[in-house]
Amino acid sequence: MHETPPVPRRRRTRREQRRRRRARRRRITWTVTSVVIVIGGATTYAITGSDPGESSASARAKAPSPSAASARAKAGEAPADAPEPSPSPTSTQKPFDLGPALEPVTDLFGDNRMSVAVLDVESGAMATYGRDAFDTASIVKVDILAALLLQAQDQGRRLSTQERTQSAAMIQKSDNESTSALWTRIGSASGLDAANERLGLIQTQGGSGTVWGITQTTAEDQIRLLQSVFGDKSPLSEASRAYIQDLMLHVVGSQTWGVSAAADAGTTALKNGWLKRTQTKKWDVNSIGRIQHEGRVYLMAVLLNGCSTQEVGINIVEQASRASATAFSRELGEKSTT
């Protein structure tokens, strides 16, 4: 058996050697560049803390397509895009402490907890008491309607006749059956949370399953919601805001208690909530709205839980509303004269 002699290697020409060296440099450069891009992306993520999943609902909310914007502009309750609001109440000042003014009310508390927030619309000044989270009970119905209207805007349509009927019953009569239907329509807690991200609410979380009444919120977040309903800087269109405002101005007479106790006659747009907890047998009693008091326009939220009866809760909410508005007006008046 004969061995085949090895084939001698052909020497590369200088031109071929230069070509190979250039190709090797290109491969090295590409590899280094790729590493820099990967490192840069990781660094950006670490600094911003952005959620990789933001490319879904949140990103679409921030950057609607031109076709969607055009459709919304023709849709009545769904006009063109509006600027997104600040995720916090507009005041840059330290909030006025309502604690001293509320001492006569808190002395009656027992096991109750309460939180109050008031925003002076003209100056943007805030007054607060307490920072706890509370069950919303039926005040979440304003939030549900805002979410429904935002979704209608995104779809470039008006509310259907059925949706308008259910919305009116939900806000004006606090009808729970209509609320449950709309809660399902918006996508329950996930739909509410997605809307609240756009509305600037940062301390509110939708209730689990079908139990919309145990959505958790704070008094300051309810001020943020009211800013989106009554202010110009809102993702809600002008028509959508006017619709919610009109319903809140015309709740049935038996449900006009609450922050209205601090208002000049006939000037309140509000929504109240009340809920008896099955385990503790205690009541949650809440009130949110826009009032006029001594010539000033306020957005106000009073949240209360642990009440022995609904009537006791209403009485405390109204006392807190009056004491807060009076003390805050006095404070603003003194500042304006100095």
CSV table of C-alpha atoms in Angstrom, one decimal:
chain,number,residue,atom,x,y,z
A,1,MET,CA,0.0,0.0,0.0
A,2,HIS,CA,1.6,3.2,-1.1
A,3,GLU,CA,1.3,6.4,0.9
A,4,THR,CA,0.2,9.5,-1.0
A,5,PRO,CA,2.8,12.2,-0.5
A,6,PRO,CA,1.4,15.4,1.2
A,7,VAL,CA,0.4,18.2,-1.0
A,8,PRO,CA,2.7,21.2,-0.4
A,9,ARG,CA,0.9,24.3,1.0
A,10,ARG,CA,0.6,27.1,-1.5
A,11,ARG,CA,2.2,30.3,-0.3
A,12,ARG,CA,-0.3,33.2,-0.1
A,13,THR,CA,0.4,36.2,-2.1
A,14,ARG,CA,0.9,39.5,-0.3
A,15,ARG,CA,-2.5,40.7,-1.6
A,16,GLU,CA,-4.2,37.6,-0.1
A,17,GLN,CA,-2.4,38.2,3.2
A,18,ARG,CA,-3.5,41.8,3.3
A,19,ARG,CA,-7.2,40.8,2.5
A,20,ARG,CA,-7.2,38.2,5.4
A,21,ARG,CA,-5.7,40.7,7.8
A,22,ARG,CA,-8.5,43.2,6.9
A,23,ALA,CA,-11.2,40.6,7.4
A,24,ARG,CA,-9.7,39.6,10.8
A,25,ARG,CA,-9.8,43.3,11.9
A,26,ARG,CA,-13.5,43.6,10.8
A,27,ARG,CA,-14.4,40.5,12.9
A,28,ILE,CA,-12.6,41.9,15.9
A,29,THR,CA,-14.2,45.3,15.6
A,30,TRP,CA,-17.7,43.8,15.2
A,31,THR,CA,-17.2,41.7,18.3
A,32,VAL,CA,-16.0,44.7,20.5
A,33,THR,CA,-18.9,46.8,19.2
A,34,SER,CA,-21.4,44.2,20.1
A,35,VAL,CA,-20.0,44.0,23.7
A,36,VAL,CA,-20.3,47.8,24.1
A,37,ILE,CA,-23.9,47.7,22.9
A,38,VAL,CA,-24.8,45.0,25.4
A,39,ILE,CA,-23.1,46.7,28.2
A,40,GLY,CA,-24.7,50.0,27.3
A,41,GLY,CA,-28.1,48.5,27.3
A,42,ALA,CA,-27.6,46.9,30.7
A,43,THR,CA,-26.3,50.1,32.1
A,44,THR,CA,-29.3,52.0,30.9
A,45,TYR,CA,-31.7,49.5,32.4
A,46,ALA,CA,-29.9,49.7,35.8
A,47,ILE,CA,-30.1,53.5,35.8
A,48,THR,CA,-33.7,54.0,34.7
A,49,GLY,CA,-35.1,50.9,36.4
A,50,SER,CA,-37.5,50.6,33.4
A,51,ASP,CA,-39.7,47.5,33.1
A,52,PRO,CA,-38.8,45.3,30.1
A,53,GLY,CA,-42.5,44.7,29.8
A,54,GLU,CA,-43.2,48.4,29.3
A,55,SER,CA,-43.5,47.8,25.6
A,56,SER,CA,-47.0,46.5,26.1
A,57,ALA,CA,-49.9,48.5,27.5
A,58,SER,CA,-47.9,51.3,29.1
A,59,ALA,CA,-45.8,52.1,26.1
A,60,ARG,CA,-48.9,52.0,23.8
A,61,ALA,CA,-50.6,54.4,26.1
A,62,LYS,CA,-47.7,56.9,26.0
A,63,ALA,CA,-47.3,56.7,22.2
A,64,PRO,CA,-50.7,56.2,20.5
A,65,SER,CA,-50.6,55.6,16.8
A,66,PRO,CA,-51.5,58.4,14.4
A,67,SER,CA,-54.5,56.4,13.1
A,68,ALA,CA,-55.8,55.9,16.6
A,69,ALA,CA,-55.4,59.6,17.4
A,70,SER,CA,-57.2,60.6,14.3
A,71,ALA,CA,-60.1,58.3,15.1
A,72,ARG,CA,-60.3,59.6,18.6
A,73,ALA,CA,-60.6,63.2,17.3
A,74,LYS,CA,-63.9,62.3,15.6
A,75,ALA,CA,-65.5,60.5,18.5
A,76,GLY,CA,-67.3,62.8,20.8
A,77,GLU,CA,-66.3,61.4,24.2
A,78,ALA,CA,-63.1,60.3,22.4
A,79,PRO,CA,-61.4,63.4,21.1
A,80,ALA,CA,-57.7,63.8,20.2
A,81,ASP,CA,-54.9,63.1,22.7
A,82,ALA,CA,-54.4,65.3,25.6
A,83,PRO,CA,-51.1,65.9,27.5
A,84,GLU,CA,-50.4,63.5,30.3
A,85,PRO,CA,-50.5,64.9,33.8
A,86,SER,CA,-47.9,65.0,36.5
A,87,PRO,CA,-48.0,61.8,38.5
A,88,SER,CA,-48.4,63.8,41.7
A,89,PRO,CA,-50.6,66.8,42.9
A,90,THR,CA,-49.3,70.0,41.4
A,91,SER,CA,-48.1,71.7,44.5
A,92,THR,CA,-44.3,72.0,45.0
A,93,GLN,CA,-44.8,73.5,48.4
A,94,LYS,CA,-44.7,71.5,51.7
A,95,PRO,CA,-48.4,70.5,52.3
A,96,PHE,CA,-50.2,72.3,55.1
A,97,ASP,CA,-50.6,70.0,58.1
A,98,LEU,CA,-54.3,69.5,58.9
A,99,GLY,CA,-53.5,67.6,62.1
A,100,PRO,CA,-54.1,70.4,64.6
A,101,ALA,CA,-57.4,71.4,62.9
A,102,LEU,CA,-58.7,67.8,63.0
A,103,GLU,CA,-57.9,67.1,66.6
A,104,PRO,CA,-61.5,67.7,67.8
A,105,VAL,CA,-62.5,65.1,65.1
A,106,THR,CA,-59.8,62.6,65.8
A,107,ASP,CA,-60.5,62.6,69.5
A,108,LEU,CA,-63.8,60.9,68.6
A,109,PHE,CA,-62.1,58.2,66.6
A,110,GLY,CA,-61.7,55.2,68.8
A,111,ASP,CA,-60.5,52.5,66.4
A,112,ASN,CA,-61.1,54.6,63.3
A,113,ARG,CA,-58.4,55.6,60.8
A,114,MET,CA,-58.7,58.6,58.6
A,115,SER,CA,-56.9,60.4,55.9
A,116,VAL,CA,-57.7,63.8,54.3
A,117,ALA,CA,-56.2,65.7,51.3
A,118,VAL,CA,-57.3,69.1,50.0
A,119,LEU,CA,-55.9,70.9,46.9
A,120,ASP,CA,-56.5,74.6,46.2
A,121,VAL,CA,-57.1,74.7,42.5
A,122,GLU,CA,-55.9,78.2,41.9
A,123,SER,CA,-52.6,78.1,43.8
A,124,GLY,CA,-51.9,74.4,43.7
A,125,ALA,CA,-51.3,74.4,47.5
A,126,MET,CA,-52.0,71.2,49.3
A,127,ALA,CA,-53.2,70.3,52.8
A,128,THR,CA,-53.0,66.8,54.2
A,129,TYR,CA,-53.7,64.6,57.1
A,130,GLY,CA,-52.6,60.9,57.2
A,131,ARG,CA,-51.0,58.8,54.5
A,132,ASP,CA,-52.5,55.3,54.9
A,133,ALA,CA,-54.2,53.3,52.2
A,134,PHE,CA,-57.9,52.6,52.5
A,135,ASP,CA,-60.7,50.6,50.8
A,136,THR,CA,-62.3,52.7,48.1
A,137,ALA,CA,-65.8,51.3,48.5
A,138,SER,CA,-67.9,53.2,45.9
A,139,ILE,CA,-65.6,56.1,45.3
A,140,VAL,CA,-63.8,53.8,42.9
A,141,LYS,CA,-66.8,54.2,40.5
A,142,VAL,CA,-65.4,57.5,39.3
A,143,ASP,CA,-62.1,55.8,38.6
A,144,ILE,CA,-63.9,53.0,36.7
A,145,LEU,CA,-65.8,55.5,34.6
A,146,ALA,CA,-62.5,57.3,33.8
A,147,ALA,CA,-61.0,54.0,32.7
A,148,LEU,CA,-64.0,53.2,30.5
A,149,LEU,CA,-63.8,56.6,28.8
A,150,LEU,CA,-60.0,56.3,28.2
A,151,GLN,CA,-60.6,52.9,26.6
A,152,ALA,CA,-63.3,54.4,24.4
A,153,GLN,CA,-61.0,57.2,23.4
A,154,ASP,CA,-58.3,54.7,22.4
A,155,GLN,CA,-60.9,52.9,20.3
A,156,GLY,CA,-62.1,56.1,18.7
A,157,ARG,CA,-65.7,55.6,19.7
A,158,ARG,CA,-68.5,57.0,21.9
A,159,LEU,CA,-69.9,55.1,24.8
A,160,SER,CA,-72.7,52.8,23.8
A,161,THR,CA,-76.3,53.5,25.0
A,162,GLN,CA,-75.9,50.7,27.5
A,163,GLU,CA,-72.6,52.0,28.8
A,164,ARG,CA,-74.1,55.5,29.3
A,165,THR,CA,-77.1,54.0,31.1
A,166,GLN,CA,-74.8,52.0,33.4
A,167,SER,CA,-72.4,54.9,33.9
A,168,ALA,CA,-75.2,57.2,35.0
A,169,ALA,CA,-76.6,54.6,37.4
A,170,MET,CA,-73.1,53.9,38.8
A,171,ILE,CA,-72.3,57.5,39.6
A,172,GLN,CA,-75.6,59.1,40.3
A,173,LYS,CA,-77.3,56.3,42.2
A,174,SER,CA,-74.2,54.2,43.1
A,175,ASP,CA,-75.8,51.2,41.5
A,176,ASN,CA,-73.6,48.2,42.2
A,177,GLU,CA,-75.0,45.9,39.4
A,178,SER,CA,-74.1,48.5,36.8
A,179,THR,CA,-70.7,49.0,38.4
A,180,SER,CA,-69.9,45.2,38.2
A,181,ALA,CA,-70.8,45.2,34.5
A,182,LEU,CA,-68.5,48.1,33.8
A,183,TRP,CA,-65.8,46.7,36.0
A,184,THR,CA,-65.8,43.6,33.8
A,185,ARG,CA,-66.0,45.7,30.7
A,186,ILE,CA,-62.8,47.6,31.5
A,187,GLY,CA,-60.9,44.5,32.3
A,188,SER,CA,-61.3,44.5,36.1
A,189,ALA,CA,-58.2,45.3,38.2
A,190,SER,CA,-55.8,45.1,35.3
A,191,GLY,CA,-57.8,47.5,33.2
A,192,LEU,CA,-58.2,49.9,36.1
A,193,ASP,CA,-54.5,49.8,36.9
A,194,ALA,CA,-53.5,50.5,33.3
A,195,ALA,CA,-55.8,53.5,33.2
A,196,ASN,CA,-54.5,54.8,36.6
A,197,GLU,CA,-50.9,54.7,35.2
A,198,ARG,CA,-52.0,57.2,32.6
A,199,LEU,CA,-54.1,59.2,35.1
A,200,GLY,CA,-51.1,59.7,37.3
A,201,LEU,CA,-52.4,57.5,40.3
A,202,ILE,CA,-49.4,55.9,42.0
A,203,GLN,CA,-50.9,54.6,45.2
A,204,THR,CA,-54.0,52.8,44.0
A,205,GLN,CA,-54.4,49.1,43.2
A,206,GLY,CA,-57.5,47.4,41.8
A,207,GLY,CA,-59.4,45.0,43.9
A,208,SER,CA,-59.0,41.3,43.2
A,209,GLY,CA,-61.5,39.4,41.1
A,210,THR,CA,-65.0,40.9,41.0
A,211,VAL,CA,-64.6,42.8,44.3
A,212,TRP,CA,-64.0,46.3,43.0
A,213,GLY,CA,-65.0,47.9,46.4
A,214,ILE,CA,-61.8,46.8,48.1
A,215,THR,CA,-59.6,48.6,45.6
A,216,GLN,CA,-56.9,50.2,47.7
A,217,THR,CA,-56.1,53.9,47.5
A,218,THR,CA,-54.9,57.0,49.4
A,219,ALA,CA,-56.4,60.4,49.8
A,220,GLU,CA,-53.6,62.0,47.8
A,221,ASP,CA,-54.2,59.6,44.9
A,222,GLN,CA,-57.9,60.6,44.9
A,223,ILE,CA,-56.8,64.2,44.5
A,224,ARG,CA,-54.8,63.0,41.5
A,225,LEU,CA,-57.9,61.4,40.1
A,226,LEU,CA,-59.9,64.5,40.7
A,227,GLN,CA,-57.3,66.6,38.9
A,228,SER,CA,-57.7,64.4,35.9
A,229,VAL,CA,-61.5,64.8,36.0
A,230,PHE,CA,-61.6,68.5,36.7
A,231,GLY,CA,-58.3,69.8,35.4
A,232,ASP,CA,-57.1,70.6,31.9
A,233,LYS,CA,-53.9,68.6,32.0
A,234,SER,CA,-55.5,65.1,31.6
A,235,PRO,CA,-55.5,62.2,29.3
A,236,LEU,CA,-59.3,62.4,29.5
A,237,SER,CA,-60.7,64.5,26.7
A,238,GLU,CA,-62.7,67.6,27.4
A,239,ALA,CA,-65.9,65.8,26.5
A,240,SER,CA,-65.0,62.9,28.8
A,241,ARG,CA,-64.2,65.2,31.7
A,242,ALA,CA,-67.5,67.1,31.2
A,243,TYR,CA,-69.4,63.9,31.2
A,244,ILE,CA,-68.0,62.7,34.5
A,245,GLN,CA,-68.4,66.2,36.0
A,246,ASP,CA,-72.0,66.4,35.1
A,247,LEU,CA,-72.8,63.0,36.6
A,248,MET,CA,-71.0,64.0,39.8
A,249,LEU,CA,-73.0,67.2,40.0
A,250,HIS,CA,-76.3,65.3,39.8
A,251,VAL,CA,-76.1,62.4,42.3
A,252,VAL,CA,-79.3,61.5,44.0
A,253,GLY,CA,-80.3,63.7,47.0
A,254,SER,CA,-79.8,60.9,49.5
A,255,GLN,CA,-76.1,60.7,48.5
A,256,THR,CA,-75.1,64.3,48.6
A,257,TRP,CA,-73.5,64.1,52.1
A,258,GLY,CA,-69.8,64.1,52.6
A,259,VAL,CA,-67.4,66.8,51.4
A,260,SER,CA,-70.4,68.9,50.5
A,261,ALA,CA,-70.7,69.7,54.2
A,262,ALA,CA,-67.8,72.2,53.7
A,263,ALA,CA,-69.2,73.7,50.5
A,264,ASP,CA,-71.1,76.8,49.7
A,265,ALA,CA,-74.6,76.0,48.6
A,266,GLY,CA,-75.1,74.2,45.3
A,267,THR,CA,-71.4,74.0,44.2
A,268,THR,CA,-70.5,70.4,44.9
A,269,ALA,CA,-69.6,67.6,42.4
A,270,LEU,CA,-68.9,64.5,44.4
A,271,LYS,CA,-69.0,60.7,44.8
A,272,ASN,CA,-69.3,58.9,48.1
A,273,GLY,CA,-68.5,55.4,49.2
A,274,TRP,CA,-69.7,53.2,52.1
A,275,LEU,CA,-68.9,49.5,52.8
A,276,LYS,CA,-69.5,47.2,55.7
A,277,ARG,CA,-66.7,44.7,56.1
A,278,THR,CA,-68.0,41.2,56.6
A,279,GLN,CA,-65.3,40.1,59.1
A,280,THR,CA,-65.0,43.2,61.3
A,281,LYS,CA,-68.6,44.4,60.8
A,282,LYS,CA,-67.0,47.9,60.7
A,283,TRP,CA,-67.8,50.5,58.0
A,284,ASP,CA,-65.6,52.2,55.5
A,285,VAL,CA,-67.0,55.7,54.7
A,286,ASN,CA,-65.4,57.9,52.0
A,287,SER,CA,-66.2,61.1,50.1
A,288,ILE,CA,-64.4,62.8,47.2
A,289,GLY,CA,-65.3,65.8,45.1
A,290,ARG,CA,-64.9,69.4,44.1
A,291,ILE,CA,-66.3,72.1,46.3
A,292,GLN,CA,-66.3,75.9,46.6
A,293,HIS,CA,-65.6,77.3,50.0
A,294,GLU,CA,-65.4,81.0,50.8
A,295,GLY,CA,-64.7,81.8,47.2
A,296,ARG,CA,-62.0,79.2,46.7
A,297,VAL,CA,-62.3,76.0,44.6
A,298,TYR,CA,-61.0,72.9,46.3
A,299,LEU,CA,-60.5,69.3,45.4
A,300,MET,CA,-61.1,67.2,48.5
A,301,ALA,CA,-60.8,63.6,49.6
A,302,VAL,CA,-61.8,62.2,53.0
A,303,LEU,CA,-61.2,58.5,53.6
A,304,LEU,CA,-62.3,56.8,56.8
A,305,ASN,CA,-62.6,53.2,58.1
A,306,GLY,CA,-63.4,51.4,61.3
A,307,CYS,CA,-66.8,53.1,61.9
A,308,SER,CA,-69.4,51.4,64.1
A,309,THR,CA,-72.2,52.5,61.7
A,310,GLN,CA,-72.5,54.3,58.4
A,311,GLU,CA,-74.2,57.2,60.2
A,312,VAL,CA,-71.2,57.6,62.5
A,313,GLY,CA,-68.9,57.5,59.5
A,314,ILE,CA,-70.8,60.2,57.6
A,315,ASN,CA,-70.8,62.4,60.7
A,316,ILE,CA,-67.0,62.2,61.1
A,317,VAL,CA,-66.4,62.7,57.3
A,318,GLU,CA,-68.5,65.8,57.3
A,319,GLN,CA,-66.9,67.2,60.5
A,320,ALA,CA,-63.4,66.6,59.0
A,321,SER,CA,-64.5,68.2,55.7
A,322,ARG,CA,-65.6,71.4,57.4
A,323,ALA,CA,-62.6,71.6,59.8
A,324,SER,CA,-60.2,71.0,56.9
A,325,ALA,CA,-61.7,73.6,54.5
A,326,THR,CA,-61.9,76.2,57.3
A,327,ALA,CA,-58.3,75.7,58.5
A,328,PHE,CA,-56.9,75.6,55.0
A,329,SER,CA,-58.8,78.7,53.9
A,330,ARG,CA,-57.5,80.6,56.9
A,331,GLU,CA,-53.9,79.5,56.1
A,332,LEU,CA,-54.2,80.5,52.5
A,333,GLY,CA,-55.8,83.9,53.5
A,334,GLU,CA,-52.9,84.6,55.9
A,335,LYS,CA,-50.3,83.7,53.2
A,336,SER,CA,-52.0,86.0,50.7
A,337,THR,CA,-51.7,89.0,53.1
A,338,THR,CA,-48.1,88.5,53.9
